[in-house]
mmCIF file of C-alpha atoms and ligand atoms in Angstrom:
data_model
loop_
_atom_site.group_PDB
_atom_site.id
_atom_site.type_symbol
_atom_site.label_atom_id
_atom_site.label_comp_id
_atom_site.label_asym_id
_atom_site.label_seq_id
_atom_site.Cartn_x
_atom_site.Cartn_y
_atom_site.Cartn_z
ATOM 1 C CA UNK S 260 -14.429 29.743 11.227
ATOM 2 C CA UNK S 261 -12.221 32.071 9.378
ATOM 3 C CA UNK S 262 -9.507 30.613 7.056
ATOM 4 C CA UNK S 263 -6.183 32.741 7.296
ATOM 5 C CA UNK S 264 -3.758 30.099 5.539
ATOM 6 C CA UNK S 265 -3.227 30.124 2.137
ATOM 7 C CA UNK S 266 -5.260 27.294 0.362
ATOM 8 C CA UNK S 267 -3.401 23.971 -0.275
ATOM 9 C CA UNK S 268 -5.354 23.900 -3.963
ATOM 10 C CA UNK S 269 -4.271 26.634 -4.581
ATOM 11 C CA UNK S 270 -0.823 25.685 -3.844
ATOM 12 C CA UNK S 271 -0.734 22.443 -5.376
ATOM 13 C CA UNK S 272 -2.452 23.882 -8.527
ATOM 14 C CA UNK S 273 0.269 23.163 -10.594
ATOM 15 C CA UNK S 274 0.789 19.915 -9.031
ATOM 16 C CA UNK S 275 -2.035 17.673 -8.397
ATOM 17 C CA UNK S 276 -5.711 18.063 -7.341
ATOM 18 C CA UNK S 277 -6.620 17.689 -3.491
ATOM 19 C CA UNK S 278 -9.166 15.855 -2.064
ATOM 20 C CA UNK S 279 -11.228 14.986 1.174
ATOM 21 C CA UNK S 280 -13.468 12.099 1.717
ATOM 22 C CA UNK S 281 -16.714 13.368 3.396
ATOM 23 C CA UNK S 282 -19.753 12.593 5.097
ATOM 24 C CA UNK S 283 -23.114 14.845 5.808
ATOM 25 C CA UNK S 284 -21.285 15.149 9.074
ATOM 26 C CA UNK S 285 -17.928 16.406 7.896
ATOM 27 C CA UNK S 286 -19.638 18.477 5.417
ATOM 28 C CA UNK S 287 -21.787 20.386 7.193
ATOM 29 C CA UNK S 288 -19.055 21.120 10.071
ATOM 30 C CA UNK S 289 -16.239 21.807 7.867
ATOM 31 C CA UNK S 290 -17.942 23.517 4.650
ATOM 32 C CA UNK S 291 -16.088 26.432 4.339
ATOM 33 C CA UNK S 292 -12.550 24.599 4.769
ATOM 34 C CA UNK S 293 -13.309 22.310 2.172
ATOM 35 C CA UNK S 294 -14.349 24.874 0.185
ATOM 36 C CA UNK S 295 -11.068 27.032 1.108
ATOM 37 C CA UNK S 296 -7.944 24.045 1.020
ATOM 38 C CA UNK S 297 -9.642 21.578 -1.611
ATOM 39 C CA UNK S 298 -10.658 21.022 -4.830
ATOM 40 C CA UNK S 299 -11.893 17.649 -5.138
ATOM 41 C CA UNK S 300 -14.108 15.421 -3.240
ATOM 42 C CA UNK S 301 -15.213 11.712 -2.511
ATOM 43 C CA UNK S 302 -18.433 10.249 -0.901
ATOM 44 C CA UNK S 303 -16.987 8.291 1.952
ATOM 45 C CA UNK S 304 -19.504 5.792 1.896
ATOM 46 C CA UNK S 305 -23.092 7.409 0.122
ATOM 47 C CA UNK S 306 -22.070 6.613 -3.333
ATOM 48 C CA UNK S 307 -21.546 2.899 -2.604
ATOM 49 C CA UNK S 308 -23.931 0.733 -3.949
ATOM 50 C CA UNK S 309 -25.635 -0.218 -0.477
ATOM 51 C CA UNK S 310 -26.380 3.772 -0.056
ATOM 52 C CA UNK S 311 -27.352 4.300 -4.053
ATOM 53 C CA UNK S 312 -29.441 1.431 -4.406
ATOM 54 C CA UNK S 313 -30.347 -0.584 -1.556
ATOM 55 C CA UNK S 314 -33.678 -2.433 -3.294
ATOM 56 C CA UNK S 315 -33.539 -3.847 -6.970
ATOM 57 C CA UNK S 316 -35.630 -0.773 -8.044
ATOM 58 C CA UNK S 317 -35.162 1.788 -5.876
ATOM 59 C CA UNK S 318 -32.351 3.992 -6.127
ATOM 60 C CA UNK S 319 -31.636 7.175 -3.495
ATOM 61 C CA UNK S 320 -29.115 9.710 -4.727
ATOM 62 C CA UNK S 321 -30.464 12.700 -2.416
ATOM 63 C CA UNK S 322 -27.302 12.795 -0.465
ATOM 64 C CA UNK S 323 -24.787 11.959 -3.421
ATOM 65 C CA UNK S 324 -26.540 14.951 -5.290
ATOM 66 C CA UNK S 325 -25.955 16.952 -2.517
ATOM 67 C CA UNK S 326 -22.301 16.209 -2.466
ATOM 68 C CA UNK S 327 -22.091 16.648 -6.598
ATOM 69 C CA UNK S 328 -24.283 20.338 -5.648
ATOM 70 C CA UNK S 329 -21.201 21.388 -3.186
ATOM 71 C CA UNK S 330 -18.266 19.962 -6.007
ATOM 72 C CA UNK S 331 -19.943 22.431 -8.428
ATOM 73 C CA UNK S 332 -20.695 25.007 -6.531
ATOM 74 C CA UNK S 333 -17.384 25.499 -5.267
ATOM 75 C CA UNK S 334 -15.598 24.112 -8.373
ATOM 76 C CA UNK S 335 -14.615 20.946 -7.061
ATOM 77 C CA UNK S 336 -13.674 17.831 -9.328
ATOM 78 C CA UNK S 337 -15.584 14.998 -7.853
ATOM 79 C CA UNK S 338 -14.319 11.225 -7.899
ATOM 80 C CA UNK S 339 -16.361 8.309 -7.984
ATOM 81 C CA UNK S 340 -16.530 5.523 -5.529
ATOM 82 C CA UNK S 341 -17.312 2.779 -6.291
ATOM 83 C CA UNK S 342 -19.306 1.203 -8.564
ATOM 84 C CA UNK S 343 -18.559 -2.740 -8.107
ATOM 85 C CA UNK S 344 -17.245 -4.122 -4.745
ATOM 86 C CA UNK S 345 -17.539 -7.111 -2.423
ATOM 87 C CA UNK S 346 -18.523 -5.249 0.450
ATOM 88 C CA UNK S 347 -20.926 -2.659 1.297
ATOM 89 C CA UNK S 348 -23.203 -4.120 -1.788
ATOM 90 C CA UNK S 349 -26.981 -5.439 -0.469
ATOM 91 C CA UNK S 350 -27.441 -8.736 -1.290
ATOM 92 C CA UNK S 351 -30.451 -8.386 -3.602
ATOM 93 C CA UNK S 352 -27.614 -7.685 -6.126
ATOM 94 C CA UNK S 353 -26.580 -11.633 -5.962
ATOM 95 C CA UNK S 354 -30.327 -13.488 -4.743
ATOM 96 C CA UNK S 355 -33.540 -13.627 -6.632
ATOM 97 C CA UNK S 356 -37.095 -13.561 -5.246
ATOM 98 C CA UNK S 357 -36.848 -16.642 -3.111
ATOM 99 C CA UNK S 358 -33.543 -15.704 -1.688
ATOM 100 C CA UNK S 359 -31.852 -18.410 -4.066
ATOM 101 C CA UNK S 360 -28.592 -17.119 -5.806
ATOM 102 C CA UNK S 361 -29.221 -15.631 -9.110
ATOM 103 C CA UNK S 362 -27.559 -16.982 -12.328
ATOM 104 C CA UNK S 363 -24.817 -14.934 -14.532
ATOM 105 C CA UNK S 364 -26.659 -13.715 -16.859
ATOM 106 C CA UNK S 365 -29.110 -12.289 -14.195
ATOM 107 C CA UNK S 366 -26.122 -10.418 -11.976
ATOM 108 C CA UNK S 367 -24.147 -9.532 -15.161
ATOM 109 C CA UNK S 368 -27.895 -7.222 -16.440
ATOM 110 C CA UNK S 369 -27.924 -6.293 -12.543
ATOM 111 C CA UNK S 370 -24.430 -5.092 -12.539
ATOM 112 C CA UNK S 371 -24.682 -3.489 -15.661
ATOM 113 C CA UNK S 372 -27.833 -1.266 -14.597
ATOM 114 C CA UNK S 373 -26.484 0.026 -11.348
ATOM 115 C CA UNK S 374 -22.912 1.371 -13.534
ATOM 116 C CA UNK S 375 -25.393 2.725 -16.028
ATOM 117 C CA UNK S 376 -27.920 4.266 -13.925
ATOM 118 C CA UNK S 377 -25.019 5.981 -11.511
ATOM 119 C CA UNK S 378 -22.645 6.735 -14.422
ATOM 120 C CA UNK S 379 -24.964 8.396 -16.581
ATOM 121 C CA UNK S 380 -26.494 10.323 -13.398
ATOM 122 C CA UNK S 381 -23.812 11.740 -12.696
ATOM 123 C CA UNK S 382 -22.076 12.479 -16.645
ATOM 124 C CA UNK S 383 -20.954 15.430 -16.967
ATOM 125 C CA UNK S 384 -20.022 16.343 -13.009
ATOM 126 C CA UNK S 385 -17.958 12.564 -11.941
ATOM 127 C CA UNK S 386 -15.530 12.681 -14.697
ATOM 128 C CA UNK S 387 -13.542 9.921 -12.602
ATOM 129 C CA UNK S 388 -14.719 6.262 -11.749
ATOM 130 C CA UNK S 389 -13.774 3.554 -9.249
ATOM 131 C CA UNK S 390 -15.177 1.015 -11.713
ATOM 132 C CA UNK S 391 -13.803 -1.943 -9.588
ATOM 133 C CA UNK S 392 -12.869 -1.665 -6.088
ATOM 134 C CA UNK S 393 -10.087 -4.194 -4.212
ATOM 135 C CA UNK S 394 -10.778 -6.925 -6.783
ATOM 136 C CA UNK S 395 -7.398 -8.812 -6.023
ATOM 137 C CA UNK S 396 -6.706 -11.487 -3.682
ATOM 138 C CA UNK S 397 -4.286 -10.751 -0.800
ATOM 139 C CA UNK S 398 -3.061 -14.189 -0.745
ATOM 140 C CA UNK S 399 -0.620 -15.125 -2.715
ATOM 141 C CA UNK S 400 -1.940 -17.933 -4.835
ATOM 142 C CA UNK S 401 -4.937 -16.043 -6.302
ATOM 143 C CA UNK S 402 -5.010 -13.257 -8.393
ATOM 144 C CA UNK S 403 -8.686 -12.089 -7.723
ATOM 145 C CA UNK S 404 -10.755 -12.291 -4.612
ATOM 146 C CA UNK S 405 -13.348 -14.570 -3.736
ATOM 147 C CA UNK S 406 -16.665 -12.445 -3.855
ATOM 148 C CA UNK S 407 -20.048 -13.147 -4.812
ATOM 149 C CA UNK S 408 -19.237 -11.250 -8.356
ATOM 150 C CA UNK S 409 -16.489 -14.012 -9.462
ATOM 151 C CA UNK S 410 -18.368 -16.673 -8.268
ATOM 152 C CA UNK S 411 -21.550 -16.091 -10.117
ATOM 153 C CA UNK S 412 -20.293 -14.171 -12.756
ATOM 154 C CA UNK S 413 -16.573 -15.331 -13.513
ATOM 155 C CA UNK S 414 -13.822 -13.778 -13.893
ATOM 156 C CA UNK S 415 -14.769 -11.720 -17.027
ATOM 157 C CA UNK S 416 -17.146 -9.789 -14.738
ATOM 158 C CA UNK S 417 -14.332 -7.003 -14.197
ATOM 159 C CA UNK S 418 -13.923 -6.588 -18.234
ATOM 160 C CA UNK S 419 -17.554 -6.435 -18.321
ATOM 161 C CA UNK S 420 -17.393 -4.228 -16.104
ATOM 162 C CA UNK S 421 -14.787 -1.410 -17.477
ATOM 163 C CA UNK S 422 -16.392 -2.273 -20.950
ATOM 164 C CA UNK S 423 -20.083 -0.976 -20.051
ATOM 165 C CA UNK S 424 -18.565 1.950 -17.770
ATOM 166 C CA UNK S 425 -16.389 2.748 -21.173
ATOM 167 C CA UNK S 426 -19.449 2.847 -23.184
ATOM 168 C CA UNK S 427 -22.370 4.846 -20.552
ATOM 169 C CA UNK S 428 -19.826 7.925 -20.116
ATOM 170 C CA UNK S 429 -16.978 7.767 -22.466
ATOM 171 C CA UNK S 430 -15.821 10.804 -21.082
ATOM 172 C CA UNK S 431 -15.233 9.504 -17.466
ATOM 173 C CA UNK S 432 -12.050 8.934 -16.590
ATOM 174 C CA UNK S 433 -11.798 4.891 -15.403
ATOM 175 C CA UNK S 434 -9.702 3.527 -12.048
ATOM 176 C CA UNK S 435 -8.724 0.528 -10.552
ATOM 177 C CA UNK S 436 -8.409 0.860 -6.563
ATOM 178 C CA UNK S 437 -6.790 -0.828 -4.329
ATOM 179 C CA UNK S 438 -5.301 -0.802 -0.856
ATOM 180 C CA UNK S 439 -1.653 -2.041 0.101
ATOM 181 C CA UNK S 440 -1.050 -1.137 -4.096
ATOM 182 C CA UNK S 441 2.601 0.134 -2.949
ATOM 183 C CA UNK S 442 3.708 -3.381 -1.898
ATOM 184 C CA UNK S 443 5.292 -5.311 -4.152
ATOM 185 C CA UNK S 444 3.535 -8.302 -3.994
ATOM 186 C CA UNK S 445 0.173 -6.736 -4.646
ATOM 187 C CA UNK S 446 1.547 -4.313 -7.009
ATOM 188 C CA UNK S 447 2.160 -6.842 -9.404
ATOM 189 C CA UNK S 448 -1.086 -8.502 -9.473
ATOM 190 C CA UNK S 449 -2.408 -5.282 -10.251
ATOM 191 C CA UNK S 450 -0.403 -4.901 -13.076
ATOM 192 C CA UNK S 451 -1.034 -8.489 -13.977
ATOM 193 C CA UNK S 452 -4.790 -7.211 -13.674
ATOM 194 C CA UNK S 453 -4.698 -4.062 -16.059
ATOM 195 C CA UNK S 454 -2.233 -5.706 -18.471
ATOM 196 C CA UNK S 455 -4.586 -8.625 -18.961
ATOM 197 C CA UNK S 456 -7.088 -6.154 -19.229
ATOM 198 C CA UNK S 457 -6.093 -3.879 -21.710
ATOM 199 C CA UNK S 458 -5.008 -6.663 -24.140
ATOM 200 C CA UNK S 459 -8.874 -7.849 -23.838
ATOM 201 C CA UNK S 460 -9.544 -4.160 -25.091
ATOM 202 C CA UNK S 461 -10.747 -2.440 -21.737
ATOM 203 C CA UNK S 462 -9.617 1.089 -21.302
ATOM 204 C CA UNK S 463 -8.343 1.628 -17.687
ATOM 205 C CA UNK S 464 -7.161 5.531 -17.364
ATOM 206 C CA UNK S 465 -5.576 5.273 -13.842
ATOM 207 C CA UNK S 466 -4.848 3.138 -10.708
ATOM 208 C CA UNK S 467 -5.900 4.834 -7.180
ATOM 209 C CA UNK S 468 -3.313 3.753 -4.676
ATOM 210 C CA UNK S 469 -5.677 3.938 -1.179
ATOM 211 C CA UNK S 470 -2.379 5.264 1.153
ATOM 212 C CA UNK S 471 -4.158 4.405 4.405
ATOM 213 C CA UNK S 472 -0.188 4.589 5.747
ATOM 214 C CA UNK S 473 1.068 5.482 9.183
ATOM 215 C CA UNK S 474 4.281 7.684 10.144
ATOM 216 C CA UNK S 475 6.908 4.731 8.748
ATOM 217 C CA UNK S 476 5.112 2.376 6.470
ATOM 218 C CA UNK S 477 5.665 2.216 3.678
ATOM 219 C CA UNK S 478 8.315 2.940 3.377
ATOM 220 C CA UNK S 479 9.540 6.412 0.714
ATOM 221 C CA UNK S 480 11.348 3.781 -1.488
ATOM 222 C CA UNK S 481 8.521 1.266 -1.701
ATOM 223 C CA UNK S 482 6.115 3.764 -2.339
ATOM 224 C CA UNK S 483 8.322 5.310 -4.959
ATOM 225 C CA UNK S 484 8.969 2.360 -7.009
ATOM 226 C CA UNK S 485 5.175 1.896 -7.191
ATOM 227 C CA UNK S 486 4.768 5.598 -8.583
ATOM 228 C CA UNK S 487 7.478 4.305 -10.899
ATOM 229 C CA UNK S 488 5.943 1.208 -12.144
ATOM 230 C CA UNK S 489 2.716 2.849 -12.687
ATOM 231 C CA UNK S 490 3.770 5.992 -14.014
ATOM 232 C CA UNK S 491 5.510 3.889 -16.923
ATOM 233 C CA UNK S 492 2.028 1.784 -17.883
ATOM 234 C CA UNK S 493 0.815 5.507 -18.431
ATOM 235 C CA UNK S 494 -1.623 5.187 -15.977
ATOM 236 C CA UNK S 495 -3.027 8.431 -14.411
ATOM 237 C CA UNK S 496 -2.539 8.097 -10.482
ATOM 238 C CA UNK S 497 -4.653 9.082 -7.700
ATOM 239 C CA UNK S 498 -3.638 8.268 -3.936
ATOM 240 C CA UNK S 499 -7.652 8.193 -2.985
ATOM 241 C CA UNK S 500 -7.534 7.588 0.150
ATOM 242 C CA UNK S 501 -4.696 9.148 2.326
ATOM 243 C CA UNK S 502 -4.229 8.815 6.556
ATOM 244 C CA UNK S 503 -1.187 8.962 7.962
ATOM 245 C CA UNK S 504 -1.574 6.790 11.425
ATOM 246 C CA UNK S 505 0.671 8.167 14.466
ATOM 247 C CA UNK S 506 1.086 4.596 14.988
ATOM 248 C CA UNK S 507 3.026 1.975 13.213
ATOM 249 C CA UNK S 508 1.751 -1.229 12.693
ATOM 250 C CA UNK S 509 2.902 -3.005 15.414
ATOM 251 C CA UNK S 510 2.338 -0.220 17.741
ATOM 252 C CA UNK S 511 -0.998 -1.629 19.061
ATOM 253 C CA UNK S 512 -1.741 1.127 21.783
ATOM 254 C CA UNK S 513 -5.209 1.700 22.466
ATOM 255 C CA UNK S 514 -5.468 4.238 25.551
ATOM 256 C CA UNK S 515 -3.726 7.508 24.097
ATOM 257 C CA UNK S 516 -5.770 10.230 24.696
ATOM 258 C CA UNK S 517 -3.782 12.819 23.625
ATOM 259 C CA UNK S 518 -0.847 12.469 20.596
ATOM 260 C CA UNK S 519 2.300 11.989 22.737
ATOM 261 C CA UNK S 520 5.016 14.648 22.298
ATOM 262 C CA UNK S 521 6.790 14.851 19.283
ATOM 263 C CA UNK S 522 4.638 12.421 17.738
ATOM 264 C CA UNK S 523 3.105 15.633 15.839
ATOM 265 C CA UNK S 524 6.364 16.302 14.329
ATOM 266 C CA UNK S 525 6.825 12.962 13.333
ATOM 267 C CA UNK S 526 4.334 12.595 11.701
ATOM 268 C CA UNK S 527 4.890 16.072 9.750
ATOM 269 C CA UNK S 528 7.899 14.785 8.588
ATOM 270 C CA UNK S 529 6.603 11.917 6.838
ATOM 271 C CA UNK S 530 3.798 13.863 5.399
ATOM 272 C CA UNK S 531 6.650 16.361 4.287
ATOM 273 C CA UNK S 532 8.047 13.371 2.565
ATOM 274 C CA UNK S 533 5.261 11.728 1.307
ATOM 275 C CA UNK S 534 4.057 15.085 -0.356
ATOM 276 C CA UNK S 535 7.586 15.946 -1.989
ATOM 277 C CA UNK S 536 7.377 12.620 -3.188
ATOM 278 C CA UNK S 537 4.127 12.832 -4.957
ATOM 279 C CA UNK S 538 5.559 16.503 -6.535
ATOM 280 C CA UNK S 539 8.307 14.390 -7.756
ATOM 281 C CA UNK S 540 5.687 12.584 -9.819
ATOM 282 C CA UNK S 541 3.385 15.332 -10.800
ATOM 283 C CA UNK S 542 3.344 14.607 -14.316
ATOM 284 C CA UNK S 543 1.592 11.230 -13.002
ATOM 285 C CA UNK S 544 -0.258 11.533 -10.068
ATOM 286 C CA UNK S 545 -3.283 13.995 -10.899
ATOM 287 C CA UNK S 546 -5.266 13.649 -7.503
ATOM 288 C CA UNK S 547 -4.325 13.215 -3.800
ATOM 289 C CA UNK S 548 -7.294 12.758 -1.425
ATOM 290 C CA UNK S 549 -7.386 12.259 2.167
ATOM 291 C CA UNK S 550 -9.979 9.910 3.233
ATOM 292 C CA UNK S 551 -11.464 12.318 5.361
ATOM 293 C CA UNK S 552 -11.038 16.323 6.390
ATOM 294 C CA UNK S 553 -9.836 16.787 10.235
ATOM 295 C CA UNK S 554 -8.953 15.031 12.647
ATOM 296 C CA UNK S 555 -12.529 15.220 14.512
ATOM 297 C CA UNK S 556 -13.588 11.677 12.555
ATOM 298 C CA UNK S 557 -11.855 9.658 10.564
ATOM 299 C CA UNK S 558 -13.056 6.348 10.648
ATOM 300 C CA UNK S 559 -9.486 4.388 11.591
ATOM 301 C CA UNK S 560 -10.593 5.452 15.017
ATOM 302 C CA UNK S 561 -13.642 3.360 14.871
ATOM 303 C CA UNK S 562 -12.316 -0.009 13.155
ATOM 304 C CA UNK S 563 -13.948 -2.481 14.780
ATOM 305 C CA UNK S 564 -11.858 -4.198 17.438
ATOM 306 C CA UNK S 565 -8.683 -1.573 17.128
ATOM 307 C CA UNK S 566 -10.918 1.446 18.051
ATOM 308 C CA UNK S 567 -8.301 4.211 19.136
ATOM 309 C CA UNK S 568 -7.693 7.934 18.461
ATOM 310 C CA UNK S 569 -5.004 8.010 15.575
ATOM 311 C CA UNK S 570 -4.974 11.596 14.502
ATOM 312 C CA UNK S 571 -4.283 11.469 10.755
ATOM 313 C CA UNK S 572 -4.879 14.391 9.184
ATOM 314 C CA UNK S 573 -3.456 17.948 8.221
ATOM 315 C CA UNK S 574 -6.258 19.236 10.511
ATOM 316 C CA UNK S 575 -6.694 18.927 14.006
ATOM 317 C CA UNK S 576 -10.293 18.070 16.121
ATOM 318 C CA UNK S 577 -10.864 21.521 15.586
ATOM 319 C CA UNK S 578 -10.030 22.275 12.489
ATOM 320 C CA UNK S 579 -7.164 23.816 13.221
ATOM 321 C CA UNK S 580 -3.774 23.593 10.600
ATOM 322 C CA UNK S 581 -1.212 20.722 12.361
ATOM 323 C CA UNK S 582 2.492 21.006 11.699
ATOM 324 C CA UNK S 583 1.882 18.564 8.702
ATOM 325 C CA UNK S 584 -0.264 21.148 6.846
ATOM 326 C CA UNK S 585 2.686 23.862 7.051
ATOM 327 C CA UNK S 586 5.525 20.867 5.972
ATOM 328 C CA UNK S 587 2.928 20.119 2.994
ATOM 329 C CA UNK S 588 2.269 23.542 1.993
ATOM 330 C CA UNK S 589 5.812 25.562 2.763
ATOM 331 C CA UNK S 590 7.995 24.244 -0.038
HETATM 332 C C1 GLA G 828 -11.669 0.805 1.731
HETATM 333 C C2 GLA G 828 -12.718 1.419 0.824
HETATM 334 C C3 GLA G 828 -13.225 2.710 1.379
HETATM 335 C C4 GLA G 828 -13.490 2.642 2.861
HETATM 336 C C5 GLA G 828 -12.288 2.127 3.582
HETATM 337 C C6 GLA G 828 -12.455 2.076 5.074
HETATM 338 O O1 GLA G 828 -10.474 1.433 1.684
HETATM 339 O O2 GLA G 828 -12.250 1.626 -0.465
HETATM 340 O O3 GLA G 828 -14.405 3.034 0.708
HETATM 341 O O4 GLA G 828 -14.605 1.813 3.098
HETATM 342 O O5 GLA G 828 -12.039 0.831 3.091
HETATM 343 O O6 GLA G 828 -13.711 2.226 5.542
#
């Protein structure tokens, strides 16, 4: 493939870093536009703990190392994600031996050794940490999800957790993530969450807004009074993981096989939005990654039960440039 456009790092250098979420898959077929339109990169899923360290004492960081290999060879910043989770954790983090479910003091040393084994792996090239991952309850009368890590551990496990992240690799950079962190519901808890937290003395650098978004929702004015309300608790943000859905929410079409006309356009003009938006805030936000490269695989086309083709990205199937890449980049 040969890359004519001008690269959208390199346009956005003065702005805000951007990323892609990859996979071996997406890496090998889209190297060289990485390489070209980005400067920053996630592990979609192999630096999750069920990909890192799927036995008690065996950890596998071939394909993470590979991924850390590209950042640096091609002067990519590299972010984190994610250290503690509910999901995509094996379950030899929360049983002993017998299969019985261990104590706190057993998951706290657990937890512990996984953020100090990654974090210090990885010190001086993953400057930039999802140290807790979609902690907070969606419902309204909890603040913090029920998971296997507040049950056994208590609430504290989150300050434990920031605190021993803080102290492997003070350098790192530290982040709360969450999806749905634009609406305002949610939004508070999380600044109920890092308020709470920094009076108990953990250091959180940033908050990583997901954006998995569609062509109207949020909507500009919800997702600007978030940037505001984070901006002023002098928190560095990163949108982590942006897709821009051709369908709304309630738009539940499943047969499309092909975008329908002008939906393309629409869907430029929201990314035109979005993006002049975010350089509104540059002072703020200091990363936006897509949570994924082209539109050849993203995985909101494979959610289980709602499997459709949803075409989210500045790139087409082919790698091609969309009319969203030229609203993003002609400004
Ligand atoms: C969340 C997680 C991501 C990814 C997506 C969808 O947003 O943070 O790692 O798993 O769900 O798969």
């Amino acid at each position: 493939m040969t890359i004519n456009e001008q690269s959208l790092a390199e346009k956005y250098e003065s702005y805000f870093k951007i990323g892609a979420a990859i996979n071996e898959e997406t890496l090998e077929r889209d190297r060289e536009l990485l390489a070209h339109h980005f400067n920053s990169i996630t592990a979609e899923n192999d630096m999750k703990p069920e990909i890192l360290h799927p036995e008690k004492d065996t950890f596998d960081f071939e394909v993470a190392d590979s991924y850390v290999n590209f950042a640096k060879e091609n002067n990519m910043a590299m972010r984190g994600h994610t250290l503690v989770w509910h999901n995509q954790t094996p379950d030899w983090f929360f049983e002993d031996a017998e299969g019985n479910t261990v104590g706190r003091e057993v998951l706290i040393e657990r937890m512990k050794d996984h953020i100090e084994k990654v974090m210090t792996r990885y010190k001086d090239e993953v400057l930039f940490w999802d140290v807790t991952n979609e902690v907070i309850e969606d419902h309204e009368e909890y603040l913090l999800r029920k998971s296997k890590w507040l049950e056994i551990i208590g609430d504290d496990f989150i300050e434990i957790a920031y605190k021993h992240a803080m102290k492997v690799n003070p350098k790192a950079k530290l982040f709360y993530n969450d999806y749905h962190a634009t609406k305002p519901a949610k939004r508070k808890k999380i600044v109920e969450l890092i308020t709470n937290l920094r009076e108990k003395g953990v250091r959180i650098d940033g908050v990583g807004l997901q954006g998995h978004w569609n062509v109207a929702e949020p909507a500009v004015e919800e997702i600007r009074e978030a940037l505001d309300v984070y901006s002023k608790m002098d928190l560095d943000i990163h949108i982590t993981e942006l897709d821009v859905s051709v369908f709304v929410s309630e738009d539940k079409r499943r047969d499309l096989k092909e975008p329908l006309p002008g939906m393309m356009e629409e869907q430029a003009n929201r990314y035109d939005t979005i993006f002049s938006l975010f350089r509104e805030y540059k002072e703020h936000i200091e990363s936006v990654t897509f949570w994924g490269v082209t539109d050849y695989y993203t995985w909101l086309d494979h959610f289980v039960g709602k499997e459709r083709t949803t075409w989210p990205f500045l790139f087409d199937a082919e790698s091609r440039p969309k009319k969203g890449f030229y609203k993003v980049i002609d400004f």
